[in-house]
Amino acid sequence: MDDQQRAVVVGISGCSSSGKTTLARLLRDMFPGTFILHQDDFYKTEDQLPMKEGLLDWDCPEAISVPDMEQCLAHIRSTGAFPVSLTTSSSPPLSQRADHGCCPPPPTPLNTATATPASSSLTTALPPSPPALQTALVDSKEDQNSVGACPAAPERIAAAAARVQAWLRPGQPGSLVFSPPTSSKSPSPPPPKVCLLDGFLLYSPDTAVRAIMSAIDIKLFLLVSRAKATRRREARDGYVTLEGFWKDPPGYVDKIVWPNYAAAHAWLFAGGDVERGVLDPDAAARYGILVPGIQQGVAATGEGGASDGGVDVDVDFADILDWAVDTLMRKLEEVVLGMSS
């Protein structure tokens, strides 16, 4: 991370209904100076979307205004904040909005006996979004969509948050990440912000979104089986859009969502077989993509994968949260402090 960069961009990608937004909101509530950018807020208008199988195709690269997304990410990386508004060629100007959340933090400090003094920039309670970010974010349609009940138990969330708070205490690596030491000889740069980029199509080097990959510092990828993705997506009421509201027609996952996901991510799986779920370790390592729950390149049978040596990709969400928290702490140390494990 160079001296001019003011935000670390963390990509959280995966198939629709893999738990990306729920995870992003939980991480946002645990790590200080953290906010969310949704790829879904860069959809083109419905009259610009391509058709497939006689249906509007929301799940392809052509549905996203990639140049607008690139511009927003460049601004975030250089300033550590959202543009106040975005005027784009593909959509009307986006107005300011307040940040919304899901899975609220524990109502009491995690450990009052060891609470950091109020004068410190670190607190034991989960930090809220900074006030400046509450009014300077683009108008998010995605934040108006419900992601359902949080699948992780409150005690698992609290335990994960406690690990973050321990990592943030003075003298620990997290305090150096978010509160760099000051020097009388030269002013220190402000602490970096963390932008959690939540998107269904962030890692696809052979499509138009390849330009986005270079703007992502830490790349997380969530797996989900076709059956679970279908079940979750079909349970949703629908999605708020620029024009109003979209509800998937019958068979939309089988005709649009899953085939597009498989085609865009075949490069990441052994033999291009997304259904089987075995990652290609060389492909993942080439782009620094990190995946929870399974060992890359090793097959293990399970109900979430194919019966012929496939991988059970349906990892318990609380385990995904634990993995994401530990991975993010470690990778922030590497990116911001240059520390290697």
Coordinates of C-alpha atoms in Angstrom, one line a residue:
M1 CA 0.0 0.0 0.0
D2 CA 1.6 3.2 -1.1
D3 CA 1.6 6.6 0.7
Q4 CA -1.1 8.0 -1.7
Q5 CA -3.6 5.2 -1.1
R6 CA -6.2 6.1 1.5
A7 CA -8.4 3.0 1.5
V8 CA -7.9 -0.8 1.3
V9 CA -10.5 -2.3 -1.1
V10 CA -11.7 -5.8 0.0
G11 CA -13.7 -7.7 -2.6
I12 CA -16.4 -10.1 -1.4
S13 CA -17.6 -12.0 -4.4
G14 CA -19.5 -15.2 -5.2
C15 CA -22.7 -16.4 -6.7
S16 CA -26.0 -14.6 -6.0
S17 CA -27.3 -15.7 -2.5
S18 CA -23.9 -16.9 -1.3
G19 CA -24.0 -14.7 1.8
K20 CA -21.8 -11.8 0.5
T21 CA -24.0 -8.9 1.7
T22 CA -24.6 -10.4 5.1
L23 CA -20.9 -11.0 5.6
A24 CA -20.0 -7.5 4.4
R25 CA -22.5 -5.9 6.9
L26 CA -21.1 -8.0 9.8
L27 CA -17.5 -7.1 8.9
R28 CA -18.4 -3.4 8.5
D29 CA -19.8 -3.4 12.1
M30 CA -16.6 -5.0 13.5
F31 CA -13.8 -3.1 11.8
P32 CA -13.3 0.6 12.3
G33 CA -13.3 3.0 9.4
T34 CA -15.1 0.4 7.2
F35 CA -17.9 1.0 4.7
I36 CA -19.6 -1.0 1.9
L37 CA -19.8 -0.5 -1.8
H38 CA -22.3 -2.7 -3.7
Q39 CA -21.7 -3.7 -7.3
D40 CA -25.4 -3.9 -7.7
D41 CA -25.6 -0.1 -7.4
F42 CA -23.9 0.1 -10.8
Y43 CA -26.5 -1.7 -12.7
K44 CA -27.5 -0.1 -16.0
T45 CA -31.2 0.9 -16.5
E46 CA -33.5 -1.9 -17.6
D47 CA -33.8 -0.7 -21.1
Q48 CA -30.0 -1.2 -21.5
L49 CA -29.9 -4.8 -20.1
P50 CA -29.4 -7.6 -22.5
M51 CA -31.9 -10.4 -23.0
K52 CA -31.3 -14.1 -22.5
E53 CA -33.8 -17.0 -22.8
G54 CA -36.4 -14.3 -23.3
L55 CA -35.6 -12.7 -19.9
L56 CA -33.8 -9.6 -18.7
D57 CA -30.3 -10.6 -17.8
W58 CA -29.2 -8.9 -14.6
D59 CA -26.3 -11.4 -14.0
C60 CA -23.8 -10.7 -16.8
P61 CA -21.0 -8.2 -17.2
E62 CA -23.0 -6.2 -19.8
A63 CA -25.5 -5.3 -17.1
I64 CA -22.9 -3.4 -15.0
S65 CA -21.6 0.1 -15.8
V66 CA -18.0 -0.9 -15.4
P67 CA -16.5 2.5 -16.2
D68 CA -18.6 4.1 -13.5
M69 CA -17.5 1.5 -11.0
E70 CA -13.9 1.9 -11.9
Q71 CA -14.2 5.7 -11.4
C72 CA -15.8 5.2 -8.0
L73 CA -13.2 2.7 -6.8
A74 CA -10.4 5.0 -8.0
H75 CA -11.9 7.9 -5.9
I76 CA -12.3 5.7 -2.9
R77 CA -8.7 4.4 -3.1
S78 CA -7.3 7.9 -3.4
T79 CA -9.5 9.7 -0.8
G80 CA -10.8 7.0 1.5
A81 CA -14.4 8.1 1.0
F82 CA -17.3 7.8 -1.4
P83 CA -17.9 10.4 -4.0
V84 CA -20.7 12.6 -2.8
S85 CA -22.6 11.8 -5.9
L86 CA -22.1 10.0 -9.2
T87 CA -23.3 11.4 -12.5
T88 CA -23.0 8.6 -15.0
S89 CA -23.8 8.0 -18.7
S90 CA -25.9 5.0 -17.8
S91 CA -28.0 6.3 -15.0
P92 CA -29.3 9.5 -13.5
P93 CA -27.3 11.2 -10.8
L94 CA -27.2 9.2 -7.6
S95 CA -28.3 11.1 -4.5
Q96 CA -26.8 10.9 -1.0
R97 CA -28.1 8.3 1.4
A98 CA -27.6 7.0 4.9
D99 CA -25.9 3.7 5.5
H100 CA -28.0 0.8 6.5
G101 CA -27.1 -2.4 8.2
C102 CA -28.1 -6.0 9.0
C103 CA -27.2 -8.2 12.0
P104 CA -26.7 -5.4 14.5
P105 CA -23.6 -5.5 16.8
P106 CA -23.9 -6.7 20.4
P107 CA -25.8 -4.1 22.5
T108 CA -23.2 -4.0 25.2
P109 CA -19.4 -3.7 25.2
L110 CA -17.7 -7.0 24.6
N111 CA -15.5 -6.8 27.7
T112 CA -16.1 -3.9 30.0
A113 CA -13.4 -5.0 32.4
T114 CA -10.7 -4.3 29.8
A115 CA -12.4 -1.5 27.9
T116 CA -10.1 1.0 26.2
P117 CA -10.2 4.5 27.8
A118 CA -12.6 6.9 26.2
S119 CA -9.7 9.1 25.2
S120 CA -8.3 6.4 22.9
S121 CA -9.4 6.1 19.3
L122 CA -10.2 2.4 19.9
T123 CA -13.2 1.3 21.8
T124 CA -14.5 -2.1 22.9
A125 CA -17.9 -1.5 21.5
L126 CA -18.3 -2.1 17.8
P127 CA -17.6 1.2 16.1
P128 CA -20.4 2.8 14.1
S129 CA -19.8 4.1 10.6
P130 CA -18.0 7.5 10.8
P131 CA -20.4 10.4 10.7
A132 CA -18.8 11.7 7.4
L133 CA -19.7 8.5 5.7
Q134 CA -23.3 8.7 6.9
T135 CA -24.1 11.5 4.5
A136 CA -21.6 11.2 1.7
L137 CA -22.5 7.8 0.2
V138 CA -24.1 7.2 -3.2
D139 CA -27.8 6.3 -3.2
S140 CA -27.8 2.6 -2.7
K141 CA -30.7 0.5 -4.0
E142 CA -29.0 -2.6 -2.7
D143 CA -29.2 -1.4 0.9
Q144 CA -33.0 -1.3 0.5
N145 CA -33.0 -5.1 -0.1
S146 CA -33.5 -7.5 2.7
V147 CA -31.0 -10.4 3.0
G148 CA -33.1 -12.2 5.5
A149 CA -32.2 -13.4 9.0
C150 CA -28.6 -13.5 9.9
P151 CA -27.5 -17.2 9.8
A152 CA -24.8 -16.9 12.5
A153 CA -25.7 -17.2 16.2
P154 CA -25.3 -14.0 18.2
E155 CA -22.6 -15.6 20.4
R156 CA -20.5 -16.5 17.4
I157 CA -20.8 -13.0 16.1
A158 CA -19.8 -11.6 19.5
A159 CA -16.8 -14.0 19.7
A160 CA -15.6 -12.9 16.3
A161 CA -16.0 -9.2 17.2
A162 CA -14.1 -9.8 20.5
R163 CA -11.1 -11.2 18.4
V164 CA -11.2 -8.0 16.4
Q165 CA -11.2 -5.8 19.5
A166 CA -8.3 -7.7 21.0
W167 CA -6.4 -7.2 17.7
L168 CA -7.2 -3.5 17.9
R169 CA -5.8 -3.0 21.4
P170 CA -2.8 -0.7 21.8
G171 CA 0.4 -2.6 21.0
Q172 CA -1.4 -5.1 18.8
P173 CA -1.1 -5.2 15.0
G174 CA -4.7 -3.8 14.5
S175 CA -3.8 -0.6 16.4
L176 CA -0.9 0.0 14.0
V177 CA -3.2 -0.6 11.0
F178 CA -5.9 1.9 12.1
S179 CA -3.9 4.2 14.4
P180 CA -0.4 4.6 12.9
P181 CA 2.2 6.1 15.2
T182 CA 2.8 9.8 15.0
S183 CA 6.1 11.5 14.4
S184 CA 7.2 15.0 15.3
K185 CA 9.5 15.0 12.3
S186 CA 6.9 14.3 9.6
P187 CA 3.1 14.1 9.8
S188 CA 1.7 10.7 9.6
P189 CA -0.9 9.9 6.9
P190 CA -4.5 9.4 8.2
P191 CA -5.5 5.9 9.1
P192 CA -6.7 3.9 6.1
K193 CA -10.3 3.2 5.5
V194 CA -11.6 -0.2 4.5
C195 CA -14.0 -0.5 1.6
L196 CA -15.9 -3.8 1.4
L197 CA -16.8 -4.3 -2.2
D198 CA -19.8 -6.7 -2.4
G199 CA -20.4 -8.1 -5.9
F200 CA -21.5 -11.1 -7.8
L201 CA -19.0 -10.6 -10.6
L202 CA -15.7 -9.2 -9.4
Y203 CA -13.2 -11.9 -10.4
S204 CA -13.6 -12.6 -14.1
P205 CA -10.3 -11.8 -16.0
D206 CA -11.8 -12.7 -19.4
T207 CA -14.7 -10.2 -19.2
A208 CA -15.1 -6.5 -19.0
V209 CA -14.9 -6.6 -15.2
R210 CA -11.2 -7.5 -15.3
A211 CA -10.4 -3.9 -14.9
I212 CA -12.1 -4.0 -11.5
M213 CA -9.8 -6.8 -10.2
S214 CA -6.7 -4.6 -10.3
A215 CA -8.4 -2.1 -7.9
I216 CA -9.1 -4.8 -5.2
D217 CA -6.4 -5.3 -2.6
I218 CA -7.8 -8.3 -0.8
K219 CA -10.0 -10.8 -2.7
L220 CA -12.5 -13.0 -0.8
F221 CA -14.7 -15.5 -2.6
L222 CA -17.7 -17.4 -1.2
L223 CA -18.8 -20.7 -2.5
V224 CA -22.3 -22.0 -2.5
S225 CA -24.0 -25.0 -4.1
R226 CA -26.5 -24.6 -6.9
A227 CA -29.2 -26.1 -4.7
K228 CA -28.6 -23.7 -1.9
A229 CA -28.2 -20.6 -4.1
T230 CA -31.5 -21.5 -5.8
R231 CA -33.3 -22.0 -2.5
R232 CA -32.1 -18.7 -1.1
R233 CA -32.7 -16.7 -4.2
E234 CA -36.2 -18.0 -4.7
A235 CA -37.0 -17.2 -1.1
R236 CA -36.4 -13.5 -1.7
D237 CA -39.3 -11.2 -2.3
G238 CA -37.4 -9.3 -5.0
Y239 CA -35.0 -6.4 -5.6
V240 CA -35.3 -2.6 -5.5
T241 CA -34.1 -1.2 -8.9
L242 CA -33.8 2.2 -10.5
E243 CA -37.2 1.8 -12.1
G244 CA -39.0 0.2 -9.2
F245 CA -39.0 -3.4 -8.2
W246 CA -37.8 -6.7 -9.8
K247 CA -39.0 -10.1 -8.9
D248 CA -37.4 -13.2 -10.5
P249 CA -39.7 -15.0 -12.9
P250 CA -40.0 -18.8 -12.4
G251 CA -36.8 -20.6 -13.4
Y252 CA -34.7 -17.5 -13.4
V253 CA -31.8 -19.1 -11.4
D254 CA -31.6 -22.1 -13.7
K255 CA -31.9 -20.1 -16.9
I256 CA -29.8 -17.0 -16.0
V257 CA -28.2 -16.8 -12.6
W258 CA -26.4 -20.1 -12.3
P259 CA -25.3 -20.5 -15.9
N260 CA -23.9 -17.0 -16.0
Y261 CA -22.1 -17.6 -12.7
A262 CA -20.6 -20.9 -13.9
A263 CA -19.5 -19.4 -17.2
A264 CA -17.8 -16.3 -15.6
H265 CA -16.0 -18.4 -13.0
A266 CA -15.1 -21.6 -14.8
W267 CA -11.5 -20.4 -15.0
L268 CA -11.2 -20.6 -11.2
F269 CA -12.2 -24.3 -10.9
A270 CA -10.4 -27.5 -11.8
G271 CA -11.4 -28.5 -15.3
G272 CA -13.7 -25.6 -15.5
D273 CA -16.3 -27.6 -13.5
V274 CA -18.0 -25.1 -11.2
E275 CA -20.7 -27.7 -10.2
R276 CA -18.1 -30.1 -8.8
G277 CA -16.6 -27.2 -6.7
V278 CA -12.9 -28.1 -6.7
L279 CA -10.8 -24.9 -7.1
D280 CA -7.8 -24.7 -9.3
P281 CA -5.0 -23.7 -6.9
D282 CA -2.8 -22.1 -9.5
A283 CA -5.7 -20.0 -10.9
A284 CA -6.7 -18.8 -7.4
A285 CA -3.1 -18.1 -6.4
R286 CA -2.4 -16.2 -9.6
Y287 CA -4.9 -13.5 -8.7
G288 CA -4.7 -13.9 -4.9
I289 CA -8.2 -15.1 -4.4
L290 CA -9.0 -16.5 -1.0
V291 CA -11.8 -19.1 -0.3
P292 CA -13.1 -20.4 3.0
G293 CA -13.8 -23.9 4.1
I294 CA -12.0 -26.1 1.6
Q295 CA -8.4 -26.8 0.7
Q296 CA -7.7 -25.5 -2.8
G297 CA -7.3 -28.3 -5.3
V298 CA -8.5 -31.1 -2.9
A299 CA -11.8 -32.8 -3.5
A300 CA -14.0 -34.0 -0.6
T301 CA -17.5 -35.5 -1.0
G302 CA -20.5 -33.8 0.5
E303 CA -24.1 -32.9 -0.2
G304 CA -23.1 -29.4 -1.4
G305 CA -21.1 -30.8 -4.3
A306 CA -21.2 -33.5 -6.9
S307 CA -21.3 -37.1 -5.8
D308 CA -18.2 -38.0 -7.9
G309 CA -15.6 -36.5 -5.6
G310 CA -17.1 -33.0 -5.6
V311 CA -16.6 -30.6 -2.7
D312 CA -19.2 -29.8 -0.1
V313 CA -19.1 -26.0 -0.7
D314 CA -21.9 -25.2 1.7
V315 CA -19.8 -24.2 4.7
D316 CA -21.6 -23.1 7.8
F317 CA -22.0 -19.3 7.8
A318 CA -20.6 -18.9 11.3
D319 CA -17.4 -20.7 10.1
I320 CA -17.3 -18.4 7.1
L321 CA -17.5 -15.4 9.4
D322 CA -14.7 -16.7 11.5
W323 CA -12.6 -17.3 8.4
A324 CA -13.3 -13.9 7.0
V325 CA -12.5 -12.0 10.3
D326 CA -9.2 -13.9 10.7
T327 CA -8.3 -13.5 7.1
L328 CA -9.1 -9.8 7.0
M329 CA -7.0 -9.1 10.1
R330 CA -4.0 -11.0 8.6
K331 CA -4.3 -9.5 5.2
L332 CA -4.7 -5.9 6.5
E333 CA -1.4 -6.4 8.4
E334 CA 0.2 -7.5 5.1
V335 CA -1.3 -4.7 2.9
V336 CA -1.0 -1.8 5.4
L337 CA 2.0 -2.7 7.5
G338 CA 3.9 -4.9 5.1
M339 CA 3.8 -7.8 7.6
S340 CA 3.9 -11.3 6.3
S341 CA 2.7 -14.4 8.2

